[in-house]
Amino acid sequence: MNHTASQQLFQRAQKSIPGGVNSPVRAFKAVGGTPVFMKSAKGPYLFDEDGNQYIDFINSWGPMILGHACDMVQDAIKEVLPDSFSYGAPTEREIEMAELIIRMVPSIEKVRMVNSGTEATMSAIRVARGYTGRDKIIKFEGCYHGHGDSFLIAAGSGAVTLGVPDSPGVTKGTANDTITVPYNNLDAVKQAVAVNENQVAALILEPVVGNMGLVPPADGFLAGLRELCTSAGIVLIFDEVMTGFRLARGGAQELYGITPDMTTLGKIIGGGLPVGAYGGKKEIMDSVAPAGPVYQAGTLSGNPIAMAAGLSMLKFLQGHDEVYAYLNNISDKLVHGMRDNLRSVGMEYTINHVGSMFSLFFTRKPVTDFESAKKSNLELFSKYFNGMLQRGIYLAPSQFETLFISTAITDDLADQYLEANLATLKDLRQYL
Ligand code: KE4
């Protein structure tokens, strides 16, 4: 494949944009080479600036659940464009969006629109702190909740001690209020809660993790967290920015039957436009300004164009439950086919899979938390990623990410993926 145009654009981009990209993972640092600069996309396909075509298994990190440039969403945007792009004043469409989210995610009784998943999560913990009057939060190693200061915290020395900044610019004071514990370890959470009695405002997690690669909750883990938070008066926040409207209409909380106190949303909610949201119990959300004292605001929150795009996508998903059966079936085919391929080349690596999200880890051991995910062979992953890219398959450029399937992936495209997967695995044997 020729990537000359991407290489030239990357050279140019680095002169005006930090690292040449507007979000770090796009720079291909974990897999080497030049990031592919995209020119257009339609359905299952991405087209880069060199005219190369790829079958897309990232779908803008989740939002393109119905495939790229979906005609329905395009029509919804075209319809509202003539009415101007933003008012900075309330609109009926925002009420329609809020009412639809509440219908689809019953644990949400009130919801506030924002412009990204990061805004949603940083706002949600501020509200939980304001509502409880407590300062600390508990998060899990390997879970990513956007780039808010309180989340860029590495685990402290002991599993239940206070965190340390995981990025320059995050203060020790902020780190002191975040406790980081291992995912799927209920005992560590119990200990953290006991050691910080009556000081923890919220516990936030990805109910199904996508950001250490795909890691599902162990049996009883979510129920255990629910029970623990209820008894300790801790606000349980499900960060469903990835899983919301993807794993089920009501997200992971519907799939696993666990009701959080608050939920954060993003990606699919905007149909590809910049939208996030946070919501939850009425008595918690009524502490948000101007109903209550916890301040949060946004010039473009509830933007009319973004609301139109998001509404068209959510209305479709709400009215077509068969989408989830389709996504799950095609994902099952991909995962079973990969497992057969791995066995056929004697590389029985670990695949974690929930619904239309899955990850291939280059380790033979189970992956149940960040420590076990980090045992993957990153060198081999990098070679695998580039081998698939050369074969026209666009994957996440990091071992610690998940894939997202769209309804545009047909049986035939799944077969193409599996052929490329087998050929690439065979190429990897020389490195074992
Ligand atoms: P944004 O601010 O990127 O819209 O959302 C942050 C966020 C919050 N919560 C979860 C569970 C998330 O996965 C994300 C963002 N996901 C990443 C993918 N790992 C987006 C890709 C990127 O950072 O460019």
PDB file of C-alpha atoms and ligand atoms in Angstrom, residues 23-26 61 116-119 121 144-147 206 210-211 239-242 267 400-401, ligand 1:
ATOM      1  CA  SER A  23      -5.960  12.954  19.945  1.00  0.00           C
ATOM      2  CA  PRO A  24      -2.831  10.948  20.890  1.00  0.00           C
ATOM      3  CA  VAL A  25      -3.983   7.434  19.992  1.00  0.00           C
ATOM      4  CA  ARG A  26      -4.363   8.533  16.350  1.00  0.00           C
ATOM      5  CA  TRP A  61     -14.054   4.542  18.386  1.00  0.00           C
ATOM      6  CA  SER A 116     -17.683  14.973  24.961  1.00  0.00           C
ATOM      7  CA  GLY A 117     -17.268  11.911  27.118  1.00  0.00           C
ATOM      8  CA  THR A 118     -14.604  13.732  29.116  1.00  0.00           C
ATOM      9  CA  GLU A 119     -16.997  16.562  29.917  1.00  0.00           C
ATOM     10  CA  THR A 121     -17.296  12.120  33.365  1.00  0.00           C
ATOM     11  CA  TYR A 144     -10.135   5.397  30.989  1.00  0.00           C
ATOM     12  CA  HIS A 145     -12.704   8.108  31.590  1.00  0.00           C
ATOM     13  CA  GLY A 146     -11.320  10.873  29.374  1.00  0.00           C
ATOM     14  CA  HIS A 147      -8.608  13.369  30.212  1.00  0.00           C
ATOM     15  CA  GLU A 206     -16.426   1.084  32.712  1.00  0.00           C
ATOM     16  CA  GLY A 210     -12.768  -1.140  26.470  1.00  0.00           C
ATOM     17  CA  ASN A 211      -9.691   0.859  27.443  1.00  0.00           C
ATOM     18  CA  ASP A 239     -19.092   5.223  32.442  1.00  0.00           C
ATOM     19  CA  GLU A 240     -20.988   3.987  29.379  1.00  0.00           C
ATOM     20  CA  VAL A 241     -19.350   6.313  26.874  1.00  0.00           C
ATOM     21  CA  MET A 242     -18.281   3.214  24.912  1.00  0.00           C
ATOM     22  CA  LYS A 267     -19.924   8.493  21.105  1.00  0.00           C
ATOM     23  CA  PHE A 400      -5.160  -1.577  24.969  1.00  0.00           C
ATOM     24  CA  GLU A 401      -8.200  -0.713  22.888  1.00  0.00           C
TER      25      GLU A 401
HETATM   26  P1  KE4 B   1     -14.096  11.694  24.808  1.00  0.00           P
HETATM   27  O1  KE4 B   1     -13.732  12.886  25.680  1.00  0.00           O
HETATM   28  O2  KE4 B   1     -12.908  11.174  24.011  1.00  0.00           O
HETATM   29  O3  KE4 B   1     -15.325  11.929  23.943  1.00  0.00           O
HETATM   30  O4  KE4 B   1     -14.531  10.514  25.788  1.00  0.00           O
HETATM   31  C1  KE4 B   1     -13.652  10.113  26.807  1.00  0.00           C
HETATM   32  C2  KE4 B   1     -13.996   8.702  27.226  1.00  0.00           C
HETATM   33  C3  KE4 B   1     -14.683   8.514  28.409  1.00  0.00           C
HETATM   34  N1  KE4 B   1     -15.021   7.271  28.831  1.00  0.00           N
HETATM   35  C4  KE4 B   1     -14.687   6.179  28.097  1.00  0.00           C
HETATM   36  C5  KE4 B   1     -15.072   4.829  28.602  1.00  0.00           C
HETATM   37  C6  KE4 B   1     -13.982   6.325  26.879  1.00  0.00           C
HETATM   38  O5  KE4 B   1     -13.649   5.226  26.167  1.00  0.00           O
HETATM   39  C7  KE4 B   1     -13.631   7.609  26.431  1.00  0.00           C
HETATM   40  C8  KE4 B   1     -12.852   7.835  25.136  1.00  0.00           C
HETATM   41  N2  KE4 B   1     -12.450   6.670  24.442  1.00  0.00           N
HETATM   42  C9  KE4 B   1     -11.277   6.805  23.615  1.00  0.00           C
HETATM   43  C10 KE4 B   1     -10.905   5.400  23.111  1.00  0.00           C
HETATM   44  N3  KE4 B   1     -10.153   4.688  24.068  1.00  0.00           N
HETATM   45  C11 KE4 B   1     -11.476   7.777  22.494  1.00  0.00           C
HETATM   46  C12 KE4 B   1     -10.365   7.787  21.448  1.00  0.00           C
HETATM   47  C13 KE4 B   1      -9.409   8.936  21.682  1.00  0.00           C
HETATM   48  O6  KE4 B   1      -9.000   9.195  22.830  1.00  0.00           O
HETATM   49  O7  KE4 B   1      -9.064   9.558  20.654  1.00  0.00           O
END
